[in-house]
XYZ file of C-alpha atoms in Angstrom:
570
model
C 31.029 6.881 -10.225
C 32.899 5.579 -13.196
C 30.159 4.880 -15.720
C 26.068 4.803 -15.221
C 23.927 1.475 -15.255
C 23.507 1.015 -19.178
C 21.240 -2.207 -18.681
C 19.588 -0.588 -15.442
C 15.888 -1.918 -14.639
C 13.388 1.256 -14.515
C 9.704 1.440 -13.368
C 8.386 3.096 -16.336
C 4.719 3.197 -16.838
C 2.594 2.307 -19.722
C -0.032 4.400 -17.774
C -2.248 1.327 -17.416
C -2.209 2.617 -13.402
C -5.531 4.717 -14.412
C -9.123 3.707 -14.192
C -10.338 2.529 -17.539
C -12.249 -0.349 -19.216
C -9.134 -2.188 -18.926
C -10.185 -2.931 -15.195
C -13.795 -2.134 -15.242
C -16.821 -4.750 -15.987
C -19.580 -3.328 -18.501
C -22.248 -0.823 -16.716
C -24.999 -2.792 -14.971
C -28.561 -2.666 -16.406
C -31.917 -3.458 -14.627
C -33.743 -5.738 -17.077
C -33.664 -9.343 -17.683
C -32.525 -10.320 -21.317
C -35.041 -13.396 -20.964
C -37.560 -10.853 -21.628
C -36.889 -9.658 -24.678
C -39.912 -10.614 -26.113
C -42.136 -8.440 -23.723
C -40.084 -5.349 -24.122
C -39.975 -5.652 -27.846
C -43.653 -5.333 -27.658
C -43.333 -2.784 -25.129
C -41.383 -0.685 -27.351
C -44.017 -1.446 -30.796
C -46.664 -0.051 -28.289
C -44.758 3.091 -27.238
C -43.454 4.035 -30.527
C -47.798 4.075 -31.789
C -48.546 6.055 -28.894
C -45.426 8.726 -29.048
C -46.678 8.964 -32.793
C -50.449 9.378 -32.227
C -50.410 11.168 -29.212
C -49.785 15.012 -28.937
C -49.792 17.310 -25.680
C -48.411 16.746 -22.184
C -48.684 12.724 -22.656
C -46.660 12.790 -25.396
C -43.215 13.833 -22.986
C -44.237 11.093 -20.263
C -44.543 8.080 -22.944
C -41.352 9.747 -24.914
C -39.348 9.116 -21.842
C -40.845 5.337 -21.191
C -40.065 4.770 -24.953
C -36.367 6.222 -24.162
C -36.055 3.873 -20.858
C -37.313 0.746 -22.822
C -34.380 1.388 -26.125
C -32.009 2.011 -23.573
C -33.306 -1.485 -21.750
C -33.356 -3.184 -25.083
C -29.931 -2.300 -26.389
C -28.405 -3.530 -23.612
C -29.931 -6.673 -24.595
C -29.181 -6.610 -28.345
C -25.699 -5.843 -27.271
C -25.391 -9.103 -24.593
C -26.434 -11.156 -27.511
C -23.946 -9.843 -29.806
C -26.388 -8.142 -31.879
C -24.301 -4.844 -31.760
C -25.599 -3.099 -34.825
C -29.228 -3.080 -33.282
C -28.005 -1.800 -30.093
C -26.358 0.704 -31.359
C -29.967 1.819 -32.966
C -31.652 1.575 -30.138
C -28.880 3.581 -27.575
C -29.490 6.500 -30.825
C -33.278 6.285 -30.569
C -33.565 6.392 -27.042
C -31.506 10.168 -27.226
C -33.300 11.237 -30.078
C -36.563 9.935 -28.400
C -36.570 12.801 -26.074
C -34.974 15.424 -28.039
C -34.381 18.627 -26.628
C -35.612 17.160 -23.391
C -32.256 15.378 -22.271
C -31.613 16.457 -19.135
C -34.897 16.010 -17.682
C -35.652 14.292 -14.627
C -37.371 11.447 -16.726
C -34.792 11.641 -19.428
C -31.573 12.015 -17.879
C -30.388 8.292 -17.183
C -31.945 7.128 -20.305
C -29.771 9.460 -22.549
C -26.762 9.587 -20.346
C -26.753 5.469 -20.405
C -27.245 5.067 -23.677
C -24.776 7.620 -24.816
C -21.854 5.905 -22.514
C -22.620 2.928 -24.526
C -22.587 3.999 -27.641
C -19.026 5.582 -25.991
C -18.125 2.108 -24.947
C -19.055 0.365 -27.938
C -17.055 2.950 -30.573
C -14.215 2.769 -27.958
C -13.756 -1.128 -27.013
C -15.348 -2.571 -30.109
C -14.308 -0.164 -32.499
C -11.073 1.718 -31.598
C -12.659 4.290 -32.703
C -11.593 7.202 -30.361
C -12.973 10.399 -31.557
C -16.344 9.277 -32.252
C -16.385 7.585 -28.656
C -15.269 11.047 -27.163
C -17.543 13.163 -28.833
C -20.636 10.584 -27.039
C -19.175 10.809 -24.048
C -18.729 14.360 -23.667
C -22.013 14.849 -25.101
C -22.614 12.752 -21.914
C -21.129 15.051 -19.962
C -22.729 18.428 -21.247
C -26.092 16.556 -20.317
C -25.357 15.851 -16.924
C -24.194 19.389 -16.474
C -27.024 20.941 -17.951
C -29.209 18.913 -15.091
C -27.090 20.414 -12.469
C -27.433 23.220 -13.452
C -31.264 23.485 -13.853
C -31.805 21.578 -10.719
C -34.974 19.207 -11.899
C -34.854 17.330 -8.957
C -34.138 13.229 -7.975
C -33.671 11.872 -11.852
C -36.256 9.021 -12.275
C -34.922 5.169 -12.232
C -36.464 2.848 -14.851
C -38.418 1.161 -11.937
C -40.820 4.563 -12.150
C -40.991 4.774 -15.615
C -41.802 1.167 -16.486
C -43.002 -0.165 -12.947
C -44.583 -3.537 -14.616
C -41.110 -4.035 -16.469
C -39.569 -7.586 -14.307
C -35.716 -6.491 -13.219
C -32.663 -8.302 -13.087
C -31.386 -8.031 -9.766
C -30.880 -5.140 -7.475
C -28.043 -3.130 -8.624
C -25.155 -1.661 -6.532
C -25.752 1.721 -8.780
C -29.366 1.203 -7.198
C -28.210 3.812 -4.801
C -27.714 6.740 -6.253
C -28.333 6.304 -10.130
C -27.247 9.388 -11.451
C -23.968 9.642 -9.839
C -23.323 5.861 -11.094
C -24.156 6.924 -14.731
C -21.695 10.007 -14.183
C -18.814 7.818 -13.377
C -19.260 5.680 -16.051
C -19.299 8.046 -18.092
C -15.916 9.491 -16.324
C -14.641 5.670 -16.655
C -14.921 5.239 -20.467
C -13.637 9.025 -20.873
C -10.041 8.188 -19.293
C -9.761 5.057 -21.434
C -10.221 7.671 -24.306
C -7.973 10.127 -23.155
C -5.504 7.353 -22.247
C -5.450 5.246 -25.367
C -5.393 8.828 -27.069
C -2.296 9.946 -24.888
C -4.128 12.259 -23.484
C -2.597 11.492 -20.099
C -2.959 14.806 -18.195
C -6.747 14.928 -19.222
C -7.029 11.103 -18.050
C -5.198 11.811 -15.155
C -7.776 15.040 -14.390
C -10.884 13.084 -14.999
C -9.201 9.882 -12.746
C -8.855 12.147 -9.822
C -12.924 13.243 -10.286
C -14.126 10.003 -10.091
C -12.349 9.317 -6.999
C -13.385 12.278 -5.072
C -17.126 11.606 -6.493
C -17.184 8.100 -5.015
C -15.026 9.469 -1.850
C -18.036 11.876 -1.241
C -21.205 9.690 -2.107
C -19.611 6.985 -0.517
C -20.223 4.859 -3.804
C -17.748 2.584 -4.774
C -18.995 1.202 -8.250
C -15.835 -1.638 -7.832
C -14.390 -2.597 -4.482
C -13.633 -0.081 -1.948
C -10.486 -1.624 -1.774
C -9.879 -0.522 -5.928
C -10.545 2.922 -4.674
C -7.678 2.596 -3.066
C -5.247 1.409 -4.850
C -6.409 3.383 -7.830
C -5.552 6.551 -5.585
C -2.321 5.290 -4.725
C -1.699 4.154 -8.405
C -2.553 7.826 -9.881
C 0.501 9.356 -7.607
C 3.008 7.340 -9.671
C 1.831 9.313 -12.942
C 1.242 12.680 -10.404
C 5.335 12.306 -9.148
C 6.386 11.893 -13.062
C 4.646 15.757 -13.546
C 6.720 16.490 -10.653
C 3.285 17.380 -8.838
C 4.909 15.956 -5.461
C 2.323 17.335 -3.148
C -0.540 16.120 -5.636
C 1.165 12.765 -5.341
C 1.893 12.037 -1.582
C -1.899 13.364 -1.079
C -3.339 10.783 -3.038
C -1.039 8.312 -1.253
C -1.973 9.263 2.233
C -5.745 9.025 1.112
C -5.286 5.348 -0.187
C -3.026 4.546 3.213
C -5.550 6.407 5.275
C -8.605 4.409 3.488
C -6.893 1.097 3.970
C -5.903 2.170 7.357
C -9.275 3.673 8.988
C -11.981 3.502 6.453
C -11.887 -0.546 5.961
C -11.853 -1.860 8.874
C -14.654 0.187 10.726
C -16.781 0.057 7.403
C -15.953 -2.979 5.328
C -15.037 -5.477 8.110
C -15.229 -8.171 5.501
C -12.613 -7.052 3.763
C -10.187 -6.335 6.107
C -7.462 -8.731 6.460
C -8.795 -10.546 3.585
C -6.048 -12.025 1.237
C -7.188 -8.821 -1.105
C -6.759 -6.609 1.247
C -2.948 -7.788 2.577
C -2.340 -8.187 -1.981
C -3.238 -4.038 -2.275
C -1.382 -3.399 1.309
C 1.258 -4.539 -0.623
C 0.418 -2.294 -3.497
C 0.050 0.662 -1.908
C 3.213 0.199 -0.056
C 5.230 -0.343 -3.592
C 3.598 2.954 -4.479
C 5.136 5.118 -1.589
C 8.241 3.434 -2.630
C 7.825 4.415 -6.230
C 6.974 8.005 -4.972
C 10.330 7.996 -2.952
C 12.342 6.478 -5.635
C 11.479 8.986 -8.119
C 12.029 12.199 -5.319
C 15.277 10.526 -4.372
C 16.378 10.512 -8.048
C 14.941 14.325 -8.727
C 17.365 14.933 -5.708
C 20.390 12.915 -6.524
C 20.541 14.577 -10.180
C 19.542 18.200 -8.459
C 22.440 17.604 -5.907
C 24.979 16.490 -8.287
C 24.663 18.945 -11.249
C 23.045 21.550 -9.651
C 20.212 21.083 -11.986
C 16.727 22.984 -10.825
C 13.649 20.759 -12.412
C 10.170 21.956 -14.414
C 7.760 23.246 -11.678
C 4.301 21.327 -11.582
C 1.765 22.665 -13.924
C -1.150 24.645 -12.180
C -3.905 22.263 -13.056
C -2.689 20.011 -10.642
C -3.258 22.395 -7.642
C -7.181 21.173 -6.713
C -6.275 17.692 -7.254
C -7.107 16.966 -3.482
C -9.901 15.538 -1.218
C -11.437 18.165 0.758
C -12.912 17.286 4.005
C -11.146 14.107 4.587
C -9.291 13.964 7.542
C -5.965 11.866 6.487
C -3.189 10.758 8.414
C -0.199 12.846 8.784
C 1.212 13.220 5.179
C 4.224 15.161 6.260
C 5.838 11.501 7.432
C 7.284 11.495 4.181
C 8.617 14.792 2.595
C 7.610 16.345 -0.707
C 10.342 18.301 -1.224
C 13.588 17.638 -3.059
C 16.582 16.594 -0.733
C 20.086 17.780 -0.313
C 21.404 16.516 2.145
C 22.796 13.596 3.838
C 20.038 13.160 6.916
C 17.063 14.110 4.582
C 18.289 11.732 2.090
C 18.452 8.880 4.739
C 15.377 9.378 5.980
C 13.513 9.508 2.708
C 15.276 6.115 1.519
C 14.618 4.784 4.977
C 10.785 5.171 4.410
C 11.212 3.636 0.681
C 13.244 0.504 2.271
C 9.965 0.408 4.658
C 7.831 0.158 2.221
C 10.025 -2.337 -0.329
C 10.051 -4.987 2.792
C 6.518 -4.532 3.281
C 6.040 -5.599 0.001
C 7.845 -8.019 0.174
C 6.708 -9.634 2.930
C 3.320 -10.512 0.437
C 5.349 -10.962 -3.034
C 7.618 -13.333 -2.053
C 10.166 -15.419 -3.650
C 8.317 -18.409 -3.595
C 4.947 -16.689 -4.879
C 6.310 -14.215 -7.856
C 10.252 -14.482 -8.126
C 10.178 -11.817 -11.272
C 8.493 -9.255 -9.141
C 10.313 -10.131 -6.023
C 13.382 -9.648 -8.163
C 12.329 -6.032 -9.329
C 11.862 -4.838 -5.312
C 15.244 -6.396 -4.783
C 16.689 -4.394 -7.486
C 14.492 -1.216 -5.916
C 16.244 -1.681 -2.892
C 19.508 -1.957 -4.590
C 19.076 1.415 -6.615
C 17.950 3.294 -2.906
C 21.092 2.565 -1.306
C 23.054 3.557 -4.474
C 20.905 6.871 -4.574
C 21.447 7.518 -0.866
C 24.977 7.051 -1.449
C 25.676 9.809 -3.522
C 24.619 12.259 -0.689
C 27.340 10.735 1.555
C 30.918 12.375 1.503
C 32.729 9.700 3.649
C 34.115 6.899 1.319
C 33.944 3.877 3.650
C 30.483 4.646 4.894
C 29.902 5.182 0.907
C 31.298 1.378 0.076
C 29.273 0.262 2.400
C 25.504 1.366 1.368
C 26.910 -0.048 -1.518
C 27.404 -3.235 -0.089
C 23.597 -3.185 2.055
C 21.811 -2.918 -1.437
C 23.216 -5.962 -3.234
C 22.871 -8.117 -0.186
C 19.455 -9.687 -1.201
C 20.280 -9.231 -5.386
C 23.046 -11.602 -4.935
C 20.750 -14.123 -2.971
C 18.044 -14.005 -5.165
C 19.737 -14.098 -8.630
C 21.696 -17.132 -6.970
C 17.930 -18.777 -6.443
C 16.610 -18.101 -9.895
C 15.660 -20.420 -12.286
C 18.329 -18.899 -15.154
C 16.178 -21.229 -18.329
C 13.083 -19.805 -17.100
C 14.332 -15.938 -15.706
C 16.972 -15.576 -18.054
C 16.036 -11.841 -18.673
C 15.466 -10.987 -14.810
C 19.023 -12.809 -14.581
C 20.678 -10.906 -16.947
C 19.214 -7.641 -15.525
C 20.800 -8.533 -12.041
C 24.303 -9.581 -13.538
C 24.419 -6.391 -14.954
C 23.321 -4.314 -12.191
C 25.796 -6.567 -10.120
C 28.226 -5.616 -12.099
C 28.120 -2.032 -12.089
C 27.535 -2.109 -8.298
C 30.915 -4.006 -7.967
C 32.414 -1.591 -10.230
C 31.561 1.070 -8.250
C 33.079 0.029 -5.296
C 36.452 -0.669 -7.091
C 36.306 2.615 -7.699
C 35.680 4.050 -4.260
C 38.628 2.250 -2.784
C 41.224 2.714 -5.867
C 40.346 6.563 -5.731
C 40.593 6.882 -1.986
C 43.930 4.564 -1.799
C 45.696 5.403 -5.358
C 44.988 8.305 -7.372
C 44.702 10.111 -3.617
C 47.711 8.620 -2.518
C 46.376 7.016 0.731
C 48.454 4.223 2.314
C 48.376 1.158 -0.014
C 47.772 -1.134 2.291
C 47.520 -4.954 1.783
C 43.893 -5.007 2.761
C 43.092 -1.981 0.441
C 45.066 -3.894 -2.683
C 42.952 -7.081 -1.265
C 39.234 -5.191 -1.356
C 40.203 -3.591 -4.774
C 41.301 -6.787 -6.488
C 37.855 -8.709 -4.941
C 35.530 -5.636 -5.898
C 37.158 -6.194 -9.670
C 37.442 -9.984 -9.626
C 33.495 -9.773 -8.870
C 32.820 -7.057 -11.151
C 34.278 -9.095 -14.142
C 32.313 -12.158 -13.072
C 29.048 -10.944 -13.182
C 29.873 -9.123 -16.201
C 30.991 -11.988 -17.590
C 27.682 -14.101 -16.566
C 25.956 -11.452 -18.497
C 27.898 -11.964 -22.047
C 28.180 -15.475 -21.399
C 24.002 -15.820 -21.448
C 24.261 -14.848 -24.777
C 27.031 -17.497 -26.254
C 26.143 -20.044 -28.903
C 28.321 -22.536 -29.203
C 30.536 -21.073 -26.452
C 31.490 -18.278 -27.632
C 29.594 -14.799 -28.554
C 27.747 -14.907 -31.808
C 28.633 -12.981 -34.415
C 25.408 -10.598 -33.885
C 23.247 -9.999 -30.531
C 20.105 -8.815 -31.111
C 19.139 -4.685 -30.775
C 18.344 -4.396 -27.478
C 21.283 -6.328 -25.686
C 23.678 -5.643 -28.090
C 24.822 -2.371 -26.529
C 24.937 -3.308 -22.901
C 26.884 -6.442 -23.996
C 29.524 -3.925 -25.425
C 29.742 -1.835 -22.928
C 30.058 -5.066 -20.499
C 33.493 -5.710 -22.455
C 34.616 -2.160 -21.699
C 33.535 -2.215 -18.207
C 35.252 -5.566 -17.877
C 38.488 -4.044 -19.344
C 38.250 -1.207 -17.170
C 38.548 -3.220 -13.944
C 40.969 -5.561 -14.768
C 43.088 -2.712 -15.420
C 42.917 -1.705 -12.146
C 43.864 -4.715 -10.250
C 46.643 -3.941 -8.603
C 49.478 -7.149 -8.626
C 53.389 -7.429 -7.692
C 54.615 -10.000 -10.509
C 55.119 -8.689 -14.027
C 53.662 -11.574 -15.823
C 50.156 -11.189 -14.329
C 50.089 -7.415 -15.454
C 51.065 -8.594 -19.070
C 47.897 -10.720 -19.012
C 46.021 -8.453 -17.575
C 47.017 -6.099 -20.928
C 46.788 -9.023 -23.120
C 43.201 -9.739 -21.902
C 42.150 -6.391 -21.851
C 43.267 -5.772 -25.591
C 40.731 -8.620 -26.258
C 37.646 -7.324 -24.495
C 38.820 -4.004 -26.802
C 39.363 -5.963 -29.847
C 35.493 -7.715 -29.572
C 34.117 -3.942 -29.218
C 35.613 -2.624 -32.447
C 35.188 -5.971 -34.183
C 31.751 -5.875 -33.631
C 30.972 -2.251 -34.483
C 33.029 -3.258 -37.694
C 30.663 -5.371 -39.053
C 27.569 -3.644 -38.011
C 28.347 0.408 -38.620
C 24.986 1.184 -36.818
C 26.850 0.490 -33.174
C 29.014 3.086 -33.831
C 26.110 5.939 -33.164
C 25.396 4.127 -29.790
C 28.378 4.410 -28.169
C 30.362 6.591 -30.083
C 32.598 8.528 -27.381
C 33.432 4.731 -25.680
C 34.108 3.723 -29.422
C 36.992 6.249 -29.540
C 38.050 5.386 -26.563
C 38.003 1.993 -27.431
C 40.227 2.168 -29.988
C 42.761 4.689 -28.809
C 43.276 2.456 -25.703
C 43.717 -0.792 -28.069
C 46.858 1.166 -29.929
C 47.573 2.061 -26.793
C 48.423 -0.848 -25.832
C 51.538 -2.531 -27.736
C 53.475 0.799 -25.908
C 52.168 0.040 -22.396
C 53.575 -3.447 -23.157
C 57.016 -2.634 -24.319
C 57.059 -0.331 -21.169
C 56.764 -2.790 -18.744
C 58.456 -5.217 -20.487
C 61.675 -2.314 -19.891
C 60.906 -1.860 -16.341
C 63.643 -2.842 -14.457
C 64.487 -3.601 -10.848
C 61.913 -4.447 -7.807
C 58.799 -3.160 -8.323
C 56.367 -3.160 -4.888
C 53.298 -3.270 -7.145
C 52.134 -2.532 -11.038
C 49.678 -0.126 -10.717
């Protein structure tokens, strides 16, 4: 192809696809805050007896002391009071000491130490000191593993005349709810550190804890999609098998698992919203293989092999649906390559079917321009020109209908991204036919002349669209700001470029096709003139640029000499 998509839309990730407290509601707690009052004195009345009391009592009313500061800095911290929960969270670990991982002890100190996690992280950005509570947090509940003390003991033992909340959903299995939490706070850590690998470690674990215990602390339906969502940063490690495993677990759980064992959420309008999801996530997963491919294929290029940490990221003993539908392996060929973008088209129209048009047009937009960029991918794997031109033509099919539909004063941006891309699709396929039918020599027929001059007659009008959204006053200003200013250069050249190709038969129309092409030249250098920065951003086209524009007065006085019939000026 003649030049790359400069202005090209990309699905780069901010990594906000793993679990955190971004998506996560504050850890349930068991007591009522209306009874404050009766725990404060509950906790007066513990503290005398810890102090006065020594022996074998003094452990059992240690750990009720723990449970009630845990209790009561939740409290403190629902009514804003953080500085006293905070105090209390501290006492109830240094209540028991030496004792933490105790049956008695071990939700008391594991709670309170994922909330004085939460609070440092969430309330106080402050990362390290949050990581060093939570991974204390950690090293607790290992330590109880690993001494086995038996069923950890809910607050309802420890403080049976203490009135509760509600029942909890963590009511189940305590222990393994404080455990994710603590998990849950750690990735929002690791991920606001940029510790991404670590977050993406730790996001696996508390899937496959919930898979096995059968917990689901949010929606089973979030268990889902957060497997499906965790492939997309699994496929940019190049951990492909990782990836499509995690993606057959969330198709397989939306699949099987919901509607034999969550019949109420089956076909809700959730459940067809993450369907959708999911299904953008398989296309994400082939997008990104296709594009490992493409450049592998057409550079010969051989890419970093996973790292080995990512080899147990997988959910034993749950029987999935077939993963090998979709491959993990790089194409390099044609058929492979069709069959993988077939499966990402699949998936695109599935989503679309729930993001419509009419319901999100920005994020119907982006699938259109997915599907756009999978027949341009496939098309590099095929070696017949025609059949090339037209994979070309399937993928801007729906781009051209739906940047005709959008609202340009309120989409401007999402318009401007499809002029471009329209542009440099158009371009393209200019440049299949002129190669095939001029610098090969094919017959020049009239219909080949006629699909050349079309593909660059549409090429320069969406490029044009594209500089034209930024005019003031009808014309281009004299500066675009930073992050257009580039692609609006290059549009100029690009324009240039195809109206130099046109191919006509009169001698006047060829002299304004040089005369207009020394203008889109002249703008370039003009601009980079007065602001000497441009010049390091497109400094081979610059060159370019300006040889062609002295150029140009010769190519003139050539023509103007050419004598004779002349079929067509080429």
């Amino acid at each position: 192809m003649a030049h790359s998509n400069m202005y090209g839309y990309c699905n780069a990730s901010d990594h906000s696809e793993l679990l955190g407290l971004s998506n996560l509601t504050l850890q349930p707690y068991e007591s009522n805050p209306n009874l404050k009052e009766n725990l404060e004195e509950m906790y007066h009345m513990l503290v005398l007896q810890v102090n006065s009391l020594n022996g074998p009592d003094v452990k059992k009313f240690s750990s009720r002391l723990a449970a009630v500061c845990y209790q009561l800095g939740r409290i403190y911290y629902d009514t804003q009071d953080s500085a006293m929960a905070e105090s209390m969270f501290l006492k109830a670990k240094d209540t028991v000491e030496d004792h933490e991982s105790e049956a008695d002890n071990i939700l008391s100190v594991i709670n309170s130490l994922n909330m004085l996690g939460y609070i440092k992280e969430k309330d106080n950005d402050d990362h390290e000191e949050a990581l060093q509570y939570l991974l204390e947090a950690q090293y607790v509940y290992q330590e109880y593993n690993e001494q086995r003390w038996g069923s950890a003991t809910t607050v309802n033992k420890l403080l049976p005349n203490c009135p509760k909340k509600r029942a909890l959903i963590t009511k189940k299995n305590p222990l393994i709810s404080s455990r994710l939490f603590t998990l849950f706070y750690i990735i929002e850590v690791y991920k606001n550190r940029g510790n991404i690998t670590e977050a993406l470690m730790c996001t696996h674990l508390t899937l496959k804890l919930q898979l096995e215990n059968n917990l689901f602390l949010q929606s089973p339906l979030d268990w889902a999609l957060s497997s499906a969502l965790i492939a997309n940063l699994l496929c940019q490690q190049n951990a492909y098998q990782q990836a499509r495993h995690h993606l057959a677990a969330a198709s397989t759980f939306m699949e099987k698992i919901i509607p034999r064992q969550y019949i109420n959420l089956y076909n809700s309008e959730t459940y067809k919203q993450y369907s959708a999801d999911i299904s953008r996530c398989w296309a994400r997963y082939g997008l990104r293989l296709l594009k490992k491919s493409k450049t592998r294929f057409m550079k010969q290029k051989t890419h970093k092999q996973p790292s080995m940490i990512f080899n147990n990221l997988l959910f034993k003993n749950f029987n999935m649906w077939d993963e090998e539908r979709v491959t993990r392996y790089y194409v390099n060929n044609y058929e492979d390559a069709q069959s993988l973008a077939n499966s990402i088209l699949l998936n695109l129209n599935h989503t679309k079917k729930y993001y419509t048009f009419e319901k999100s047009a920005s994020y119907y937009s982006d699938l259109c321009m997915d599907i756009c960029l999978t027949y341009k991918l496939l098309s590099y794997f095929q070696d017949d020109p025609d059949k090339m031109g037209k994979l070309f033509k399937k993928g801007i099919v729906d781009l051209e209908l739906t940047v005709n539909r959008l609202n340009e004063e309120s989409c401007m941006n999402i318009c401007r991204r499809i002029w471009y891309e329209l542009g440099t699709v158009y371009s393209d396929m200019m440049d299949i036919k002129y190669e095939r039918h001029v610098k090969n020599k094919l017959v020049l027929t009239e219909y080949a002349i006629k699909k050349i001059n079309l593909y660059s007659s549409s090429s320069i009008k969406y490029y044009l669209r594209f500089i034209e959204s930024f005019y003031v006053q009808r014309k281009l200003p004299e500066y675009v700001c930073d992050p257009y200013v580039k692609p609006v250069l290059l549009a100029h050249l690009h324009m240039a470029r195809c109206n130099h190709k046109k191919i006509v038969n009169q001698k006047n129309v060829k002299l304004e096709i040089l005369f207009q092409c020394k203008q889109y030249y002249q703008t370039v250098v003009d601009y980079c003139q007065r602001d000497p920065r441009l010049e390091s951003m497109i400094p081979v086209e610059l060159t370019s640029c300006r040889e062609l524009l002295r150029s140009i007065p010769s190519r003139v006085d050539q023509l103007l000499k050419t004598k004779g019939p002349v079929r067509y000026y080429v």
